[in-house]
Coordinates of C-alpha atoms and ligand atoms in Angstrom, one line a residue:
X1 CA 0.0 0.0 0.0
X2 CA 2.8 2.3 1.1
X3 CA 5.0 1.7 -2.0
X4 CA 1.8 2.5 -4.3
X5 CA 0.8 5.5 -2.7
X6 CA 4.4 7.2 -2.7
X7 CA 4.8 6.2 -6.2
X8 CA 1.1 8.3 -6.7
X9 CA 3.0 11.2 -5.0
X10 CA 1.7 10.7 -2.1
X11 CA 3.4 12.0 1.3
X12 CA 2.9 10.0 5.2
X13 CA 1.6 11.7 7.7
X14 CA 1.0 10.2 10.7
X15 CA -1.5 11.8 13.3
X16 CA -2.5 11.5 17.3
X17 CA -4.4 8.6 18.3
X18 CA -6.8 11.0 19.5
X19 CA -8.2 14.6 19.3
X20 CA -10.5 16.6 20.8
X21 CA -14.1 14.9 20.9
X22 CA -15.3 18.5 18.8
X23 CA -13.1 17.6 16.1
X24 CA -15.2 14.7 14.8
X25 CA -18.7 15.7 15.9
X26 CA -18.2 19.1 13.9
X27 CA -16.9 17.3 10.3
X28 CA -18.4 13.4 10.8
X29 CA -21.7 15.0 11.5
X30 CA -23.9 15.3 14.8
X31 CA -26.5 12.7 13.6
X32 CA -24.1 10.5 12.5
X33 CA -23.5 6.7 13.6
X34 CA -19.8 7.4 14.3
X35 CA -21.1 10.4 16.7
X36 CA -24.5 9.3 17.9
X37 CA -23.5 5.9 19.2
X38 CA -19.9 4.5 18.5
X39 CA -17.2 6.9 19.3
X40 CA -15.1 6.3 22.8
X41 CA -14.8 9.3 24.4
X42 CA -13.3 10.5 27.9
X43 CA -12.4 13.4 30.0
X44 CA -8.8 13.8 30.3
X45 CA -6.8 14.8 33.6
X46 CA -6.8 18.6 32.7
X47 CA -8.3 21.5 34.7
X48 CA -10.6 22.3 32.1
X49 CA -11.8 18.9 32.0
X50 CA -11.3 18.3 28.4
X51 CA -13.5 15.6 26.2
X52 CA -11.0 13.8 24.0
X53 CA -11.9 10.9 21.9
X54 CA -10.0 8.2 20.2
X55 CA -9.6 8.6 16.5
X56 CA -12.9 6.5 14.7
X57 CA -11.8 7.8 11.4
X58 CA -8.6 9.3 9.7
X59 CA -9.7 12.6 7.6
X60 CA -10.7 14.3 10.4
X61 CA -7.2 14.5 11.9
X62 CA -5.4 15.0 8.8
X63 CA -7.7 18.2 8.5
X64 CA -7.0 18.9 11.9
X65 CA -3.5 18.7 11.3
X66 CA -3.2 20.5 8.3
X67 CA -4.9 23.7 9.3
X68 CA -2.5 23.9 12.4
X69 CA 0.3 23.3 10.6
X70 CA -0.6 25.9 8.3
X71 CA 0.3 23.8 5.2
X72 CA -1.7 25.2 3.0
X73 CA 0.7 27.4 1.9
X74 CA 3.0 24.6 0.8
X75 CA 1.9 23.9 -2.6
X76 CA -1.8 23.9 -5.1
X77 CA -2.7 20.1 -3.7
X78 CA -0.8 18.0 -1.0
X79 CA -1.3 14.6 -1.1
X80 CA -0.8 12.6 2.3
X81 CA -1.6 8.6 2.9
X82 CA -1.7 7.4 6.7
X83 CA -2.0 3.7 8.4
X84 CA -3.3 3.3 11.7
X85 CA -5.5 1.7 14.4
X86 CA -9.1 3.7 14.5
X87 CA -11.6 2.8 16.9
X88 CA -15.6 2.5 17.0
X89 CA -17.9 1.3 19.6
X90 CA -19.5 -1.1 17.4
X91 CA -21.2 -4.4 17.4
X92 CA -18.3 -7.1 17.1
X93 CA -19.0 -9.0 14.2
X94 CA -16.8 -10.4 11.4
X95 CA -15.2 -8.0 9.4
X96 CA -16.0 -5.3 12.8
X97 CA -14.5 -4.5 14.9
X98 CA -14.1 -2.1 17.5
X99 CA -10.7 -1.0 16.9
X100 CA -9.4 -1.5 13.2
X101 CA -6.8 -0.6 10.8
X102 CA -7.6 1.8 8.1
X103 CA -5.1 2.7 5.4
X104 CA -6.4 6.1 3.9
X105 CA -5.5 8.6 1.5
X106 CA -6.4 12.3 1.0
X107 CA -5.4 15.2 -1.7
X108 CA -6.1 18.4 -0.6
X109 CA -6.6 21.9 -2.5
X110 CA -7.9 20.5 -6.0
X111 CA -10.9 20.5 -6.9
X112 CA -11.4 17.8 -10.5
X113 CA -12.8 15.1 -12.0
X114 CA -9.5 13.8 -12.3
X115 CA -8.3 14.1 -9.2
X116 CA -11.3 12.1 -7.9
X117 CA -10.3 9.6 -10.3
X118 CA -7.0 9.4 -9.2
X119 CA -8.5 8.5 -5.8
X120 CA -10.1 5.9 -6.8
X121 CA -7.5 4.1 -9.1
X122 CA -4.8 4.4 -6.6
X123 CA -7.4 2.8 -4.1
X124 CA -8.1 0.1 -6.9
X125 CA -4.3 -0.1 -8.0
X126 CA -3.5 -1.1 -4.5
X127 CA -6.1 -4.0 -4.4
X128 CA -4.8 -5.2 -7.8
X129 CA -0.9 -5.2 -6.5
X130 CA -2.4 -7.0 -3.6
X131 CA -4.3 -9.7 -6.2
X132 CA -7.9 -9.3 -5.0
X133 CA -10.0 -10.4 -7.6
X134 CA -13.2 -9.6 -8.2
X135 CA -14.1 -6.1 -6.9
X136 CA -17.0 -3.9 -7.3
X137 CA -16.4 -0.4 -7.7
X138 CA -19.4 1.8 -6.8
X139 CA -19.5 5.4 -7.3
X140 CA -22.5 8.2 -6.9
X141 CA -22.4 12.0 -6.7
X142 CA -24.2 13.8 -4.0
X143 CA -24.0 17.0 -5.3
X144 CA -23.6 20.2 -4.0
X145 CA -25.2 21.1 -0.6
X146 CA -28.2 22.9 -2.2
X147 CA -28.9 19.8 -4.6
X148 CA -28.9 18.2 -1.7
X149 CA -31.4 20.2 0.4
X150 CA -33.3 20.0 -2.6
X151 CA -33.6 16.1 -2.9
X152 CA -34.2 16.0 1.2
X153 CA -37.2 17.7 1.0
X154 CA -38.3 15.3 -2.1
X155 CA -37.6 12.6 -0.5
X156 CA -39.1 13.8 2.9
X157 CA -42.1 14.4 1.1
X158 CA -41.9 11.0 -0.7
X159 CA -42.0 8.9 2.3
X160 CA -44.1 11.4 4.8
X161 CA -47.1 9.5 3.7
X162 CA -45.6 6.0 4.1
X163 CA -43.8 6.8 7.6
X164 CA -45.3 3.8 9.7
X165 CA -43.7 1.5 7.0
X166 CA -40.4 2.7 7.9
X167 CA -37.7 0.5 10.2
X168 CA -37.8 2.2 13.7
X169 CA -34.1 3.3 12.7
X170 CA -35.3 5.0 9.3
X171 CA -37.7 6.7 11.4
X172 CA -35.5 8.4 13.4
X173 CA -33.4 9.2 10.3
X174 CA -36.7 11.2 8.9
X175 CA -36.1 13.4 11.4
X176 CA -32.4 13.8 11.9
X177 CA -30.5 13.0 8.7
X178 CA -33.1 11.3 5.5
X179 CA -30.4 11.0 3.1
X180 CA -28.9 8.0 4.8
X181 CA -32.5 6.3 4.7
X182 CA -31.4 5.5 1.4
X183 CA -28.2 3.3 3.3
X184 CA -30.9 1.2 5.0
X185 CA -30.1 -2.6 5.5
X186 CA -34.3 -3.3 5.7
X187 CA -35.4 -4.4 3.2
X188 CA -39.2 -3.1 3.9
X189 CA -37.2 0.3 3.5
X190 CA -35.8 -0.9 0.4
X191 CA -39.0 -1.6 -1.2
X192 CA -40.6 1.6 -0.6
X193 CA -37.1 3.2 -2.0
X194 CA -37.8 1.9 -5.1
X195 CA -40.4 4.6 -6.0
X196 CA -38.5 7.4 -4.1
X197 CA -37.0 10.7 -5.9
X198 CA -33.1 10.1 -7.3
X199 CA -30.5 11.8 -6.1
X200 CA -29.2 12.0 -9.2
X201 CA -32.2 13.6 -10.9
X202 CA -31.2 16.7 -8.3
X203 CA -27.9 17.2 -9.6
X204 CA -27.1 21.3 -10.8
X205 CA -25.9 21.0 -14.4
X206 CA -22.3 21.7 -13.1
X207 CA -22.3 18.6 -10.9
X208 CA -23.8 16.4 -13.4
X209 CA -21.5 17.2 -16.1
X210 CA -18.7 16.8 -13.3
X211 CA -20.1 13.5 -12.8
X212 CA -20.2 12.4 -16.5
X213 CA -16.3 13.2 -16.8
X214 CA -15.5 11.0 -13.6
X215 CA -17.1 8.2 -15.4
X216 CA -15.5 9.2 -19.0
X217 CA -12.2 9.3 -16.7
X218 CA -12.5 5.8 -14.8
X219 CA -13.4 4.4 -18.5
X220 CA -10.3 5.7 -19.9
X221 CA -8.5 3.8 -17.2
X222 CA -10.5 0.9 -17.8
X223 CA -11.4 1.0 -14.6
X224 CA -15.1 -1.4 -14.3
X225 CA -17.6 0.7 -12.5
X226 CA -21.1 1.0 -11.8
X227 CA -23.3 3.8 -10.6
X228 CA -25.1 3.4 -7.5
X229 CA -28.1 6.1 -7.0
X230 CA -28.4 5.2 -3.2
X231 CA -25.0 5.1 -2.2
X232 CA -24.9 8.2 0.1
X233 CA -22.0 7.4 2.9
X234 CA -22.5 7.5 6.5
X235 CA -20.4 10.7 7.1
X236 CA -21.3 14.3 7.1
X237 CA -18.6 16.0 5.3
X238 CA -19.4 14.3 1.6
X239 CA -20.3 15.9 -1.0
X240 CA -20.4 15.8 -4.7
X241 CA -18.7 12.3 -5.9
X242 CA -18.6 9.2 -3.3
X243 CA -17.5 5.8 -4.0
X244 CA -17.5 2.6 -2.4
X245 CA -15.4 -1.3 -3.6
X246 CA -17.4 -3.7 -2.3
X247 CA -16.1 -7.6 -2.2
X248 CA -18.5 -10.5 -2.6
X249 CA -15.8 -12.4 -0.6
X250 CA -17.1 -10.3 2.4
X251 CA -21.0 -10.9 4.3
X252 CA -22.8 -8.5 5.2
X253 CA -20.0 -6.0 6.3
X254 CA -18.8 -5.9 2.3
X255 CA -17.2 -2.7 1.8
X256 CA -13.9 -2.7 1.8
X257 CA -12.7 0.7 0.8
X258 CA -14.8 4.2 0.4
X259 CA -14.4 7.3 0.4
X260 CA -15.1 11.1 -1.6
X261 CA -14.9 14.7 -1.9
X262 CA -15.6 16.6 1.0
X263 CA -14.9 20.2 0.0
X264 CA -16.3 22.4 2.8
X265 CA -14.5 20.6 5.7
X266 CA -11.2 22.3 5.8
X267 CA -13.3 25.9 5.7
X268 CA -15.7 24.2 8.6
X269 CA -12.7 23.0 10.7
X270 CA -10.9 27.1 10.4
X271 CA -8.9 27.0 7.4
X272 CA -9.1 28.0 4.2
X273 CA -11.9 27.6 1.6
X274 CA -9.9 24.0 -0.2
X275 CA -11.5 21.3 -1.7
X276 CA -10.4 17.9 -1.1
X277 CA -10.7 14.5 -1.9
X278 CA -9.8 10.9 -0.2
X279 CA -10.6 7.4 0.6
X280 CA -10.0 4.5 3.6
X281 CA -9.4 0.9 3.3
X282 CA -9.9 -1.7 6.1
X283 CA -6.6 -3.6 7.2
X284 CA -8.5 -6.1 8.0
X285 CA -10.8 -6.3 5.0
X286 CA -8.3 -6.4 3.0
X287 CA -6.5 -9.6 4.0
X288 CA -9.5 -10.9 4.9
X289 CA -10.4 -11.1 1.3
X290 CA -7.0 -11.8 0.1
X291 CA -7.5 -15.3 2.8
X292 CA -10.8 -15.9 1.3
X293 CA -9.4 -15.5 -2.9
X294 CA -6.0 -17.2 -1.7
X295 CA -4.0 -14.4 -2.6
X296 CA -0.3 -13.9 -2.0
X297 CA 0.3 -13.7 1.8
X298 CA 3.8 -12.7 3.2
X299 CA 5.0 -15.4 5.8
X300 CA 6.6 -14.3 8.9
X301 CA 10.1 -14.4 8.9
X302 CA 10.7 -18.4 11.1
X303 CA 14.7 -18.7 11.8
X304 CA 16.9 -20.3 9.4
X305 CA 18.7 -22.0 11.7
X306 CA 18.5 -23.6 15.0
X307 CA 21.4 -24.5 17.0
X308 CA 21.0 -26.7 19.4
X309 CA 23.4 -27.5 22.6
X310 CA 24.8 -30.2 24.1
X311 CA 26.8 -28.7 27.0
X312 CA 28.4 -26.1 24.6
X313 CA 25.7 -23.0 25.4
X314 CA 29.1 -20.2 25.8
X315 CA 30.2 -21.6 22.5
X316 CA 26.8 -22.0 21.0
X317 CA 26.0 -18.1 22.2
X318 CA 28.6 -16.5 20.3
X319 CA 28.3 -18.8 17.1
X320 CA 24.0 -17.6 17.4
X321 CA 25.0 -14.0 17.2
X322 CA 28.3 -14.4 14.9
X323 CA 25.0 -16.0 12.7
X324 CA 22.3 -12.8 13.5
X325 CA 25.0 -10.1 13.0
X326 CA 25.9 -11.7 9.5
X327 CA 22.6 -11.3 8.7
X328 CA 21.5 -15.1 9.2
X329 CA 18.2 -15.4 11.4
X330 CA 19.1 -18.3 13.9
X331 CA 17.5 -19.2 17.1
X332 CA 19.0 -21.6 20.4
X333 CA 16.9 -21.7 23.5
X334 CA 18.2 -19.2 26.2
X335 CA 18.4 -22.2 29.1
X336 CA 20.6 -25.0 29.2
X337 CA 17.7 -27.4 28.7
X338 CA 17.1 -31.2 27.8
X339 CA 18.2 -32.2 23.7
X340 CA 13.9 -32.7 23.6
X341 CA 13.0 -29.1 24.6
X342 CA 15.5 -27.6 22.1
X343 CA 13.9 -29.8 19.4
X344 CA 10.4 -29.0 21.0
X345 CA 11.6 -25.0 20.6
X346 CA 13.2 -25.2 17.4
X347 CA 10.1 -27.2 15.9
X348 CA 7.7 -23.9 17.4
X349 CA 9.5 -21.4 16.0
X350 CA 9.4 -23.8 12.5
X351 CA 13.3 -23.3 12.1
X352 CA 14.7 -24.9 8.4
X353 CA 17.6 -26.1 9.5
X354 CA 19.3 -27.1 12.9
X355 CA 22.6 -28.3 14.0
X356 CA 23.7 -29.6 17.3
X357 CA 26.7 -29.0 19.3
X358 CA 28.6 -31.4 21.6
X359 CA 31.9 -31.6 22.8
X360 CA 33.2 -33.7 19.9
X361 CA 31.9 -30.8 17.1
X362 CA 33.2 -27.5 19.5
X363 CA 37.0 -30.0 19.1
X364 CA 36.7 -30.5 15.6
X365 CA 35.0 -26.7 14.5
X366 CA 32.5 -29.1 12.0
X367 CA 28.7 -29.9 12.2
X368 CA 25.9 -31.9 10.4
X369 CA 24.0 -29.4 9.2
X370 CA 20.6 -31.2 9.1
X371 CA 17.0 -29.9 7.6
X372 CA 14.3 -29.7 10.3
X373 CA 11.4 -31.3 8.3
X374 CA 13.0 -34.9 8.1
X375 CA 16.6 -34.7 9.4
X376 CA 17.9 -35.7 6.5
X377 CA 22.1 -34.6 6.6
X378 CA 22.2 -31.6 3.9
X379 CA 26.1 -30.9 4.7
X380 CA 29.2 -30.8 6.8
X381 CA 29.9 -27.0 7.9
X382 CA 32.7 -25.5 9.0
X383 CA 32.0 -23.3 12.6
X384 CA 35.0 -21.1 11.5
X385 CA 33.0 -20.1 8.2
X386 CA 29.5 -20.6 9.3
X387 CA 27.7 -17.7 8.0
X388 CA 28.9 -18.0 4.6
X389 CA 28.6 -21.9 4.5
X390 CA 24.6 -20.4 5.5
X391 CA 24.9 -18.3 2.4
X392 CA 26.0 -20.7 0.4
X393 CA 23.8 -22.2 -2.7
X394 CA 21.1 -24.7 -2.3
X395 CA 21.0 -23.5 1.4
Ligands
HAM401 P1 -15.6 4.7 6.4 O1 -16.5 4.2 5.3 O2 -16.3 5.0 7.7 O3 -14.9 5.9 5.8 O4 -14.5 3.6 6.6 C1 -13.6 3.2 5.6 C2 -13.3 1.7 5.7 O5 -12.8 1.4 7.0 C3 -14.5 0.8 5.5 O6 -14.8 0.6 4.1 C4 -14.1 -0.5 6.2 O7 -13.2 -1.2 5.3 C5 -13.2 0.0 7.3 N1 -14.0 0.0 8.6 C6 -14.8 0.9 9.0 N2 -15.3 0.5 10.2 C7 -14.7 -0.7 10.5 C8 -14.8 -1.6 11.6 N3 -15.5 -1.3 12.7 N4 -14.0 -2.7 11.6 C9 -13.3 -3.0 10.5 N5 -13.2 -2.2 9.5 C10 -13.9 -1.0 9.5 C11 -14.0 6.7 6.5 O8 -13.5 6.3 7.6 C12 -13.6 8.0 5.8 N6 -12.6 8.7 6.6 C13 -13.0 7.6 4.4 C14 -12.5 8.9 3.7 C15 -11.2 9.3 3.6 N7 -13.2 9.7 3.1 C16 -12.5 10.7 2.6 N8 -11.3 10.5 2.9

């Protein structure tokens, strides 16, 4: 993900774990899920009894950041990417969790179909260099805030009538925050939205023809897309093109990246009036659908070679770091111990090879170097030379 991004021209930045509980109800939205019911907030040890919560989501902060540092004098569009554990109070299910990973992205200062679309491709570019197969990439526009107020009352007006069909939850959204009716997982709700209003009918012709050149753009780069009218995103600061990639590998928590433009929220959080753009992946999304397609997983490093003692440890000590200096990962248990606990130790930590010490091969400088898996003799090394004999081919 890193490598992609910086090759995107893309810069880290790395943020607090948490910020001042204003920061996220003022851009995520009061009526939001994140600030309604799922952020973890406290009072911190200061006169002024401060309200700090721990970071549910990483645009927020990179705002945040950005205005204090005053960087937007640095350049027309800065481009920062950021990794890091975020945290929601939500119901533990697969695929959620209450604190996650997210790896996110966010351009600031430009304001282009193009630079939404170069949002999206390095979020799709990064699932491809990962090998996740079959993605759905959904995108919408939202419009500007008066197309929006617009649609709300339509769509108020549409489902007035029809109110005690609603979920409880939809309900309640009515009242607080209608657009994200549209989200709704009911599928009672879903029916009725079949006849509502379109978003998309609402659009000002600017936004619309916005909205045709993302789509020309994501074609050029052959980029498979479809247009879904209801996706509105559960966060306040959205606003003219939104986009979800969705992964049938995934239940019912199936989004694995998202993000948009959100171009009032700098202005909102006291800086200047820039538009930007970004996105945020699940960690854990991701590599649970690279598990679930069988993509390419890294191993963890497991030591090359174990080096077991047999009433040699001084001599086995310094051979172990003579190995880890040169670069060779080796392991020996710590303890003089019994010949079966080494093996036990060395079989844990699924070393390749092992040798064993006794008197006879600390008198002689040689050991069988012997594979782990069947014991099978691969060589005769010389102590004196070991790590390049480890370097050596076939080894
Ligand atoms: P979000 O849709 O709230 O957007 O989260 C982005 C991604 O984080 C989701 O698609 C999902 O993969 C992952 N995620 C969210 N909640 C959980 C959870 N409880 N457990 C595991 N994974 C989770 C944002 O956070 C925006 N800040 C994205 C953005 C950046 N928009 C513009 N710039």
């Amino acid at each position: 993900m890193r490598e992609v991004a910086l090759d995107y021209g893309y810069r880290e930045i790395r943020t607090p774990i948490f910020e001042k509980t204003e920061l996220f109800t003022r851009s995520v939205g009061e009526q939001s899920d994140i600030v309604t019911k799922e952020m973890y907030t406290f009072i911190d040890k200061s006169r002024e009894k401060q309200s700090l919560t721990l970071r549910p989501e990483g645009t927020a902060p990179v705002v945040r950041a950005f205005v204090e540092h005053g960087l937007q004098g640095a350049g027309p569009c800065q481009k920062f990417f950021y990794m890091g554990p975020m945290f929601r109070y939500e119901r533990p299910q697969s695929g959620r969790y209450r604190q996650f990973h997210q790896f996110g992205a966010e351009a600031i200062g430009i304001s282009s179909p193009e630079q939404d679309v170069e949002l999206i491709d390095l979020l799709y570019q990064i699932y491809k260099r990962l090998g996740l197969k079959n993605l759905n990439v959904m995108i919408n526009s939202i419009g500007n805030s008066i197309a929006r107020a617009t649609y709300k009352e339509r769509l108020c007006a549409f489902l007035q009538p029809h109110v005690e069909k609603l979920s409880e939850e939809s309900k309640i959204r009515l009242r607080d925050n209608p657009l994200r009716i549209l989200d709704s997982k009911s599928l009672e709700d879903q029916k009725l939205l079949q006849e509502a209003p379109e978003l998309l009918n609402c659009l000002d012709e600017q936004s619309a023809t916005y909205f045709t050149k993302v789509q020309e753009l994501l074609t050029d780069l052959e980029i498979p897309f479809t247009i879904n009218k209801k996706l509105v995103r559960g966060l306040d600061y959205y606003n003219q093109t939104v986009f979800e990639i969705t992964s049938s590998e995934l239940g019912a928590q199936n989004t694995i990246g998202a993000g948009g433009r959100y171009d009032g929220l700098i202005k909102t959080l006291g800086g200047s009036d820039l538009p930007s753009v970004g996105f945020a992946t699940g960690i854990e999304r991701v590599i649970q659908v690279m598990e679930g397609q069988g993509a390419y997983l890294p191993k963890s490093t497991v030591p090359k070679l174990f080096i077991a003692s047999m009433g040699t440890e001084q001599y086995c000590f310094k051979l172990l770091f003579a190995l880890r200096r040169g670069g060779i990962a080796a392991e020996m248990l710590m303890k003089q111990s019994k010949f079966k606990q080494q093996l036990n130790f060395a079989n844990s930590c699924k070393a390749t090879y092992l040798i064993v010490i006794g008197e006879n091969e600390m008198q002689s400088g040689k050991a069988a170097l012997k594979k782990m898996e069947d014991g099978e003799i691969v060589k005769e090394i010389v102590l004196a030379k070991i790590v390049e004999e480890m370097k050596s081919d076939g080894i």
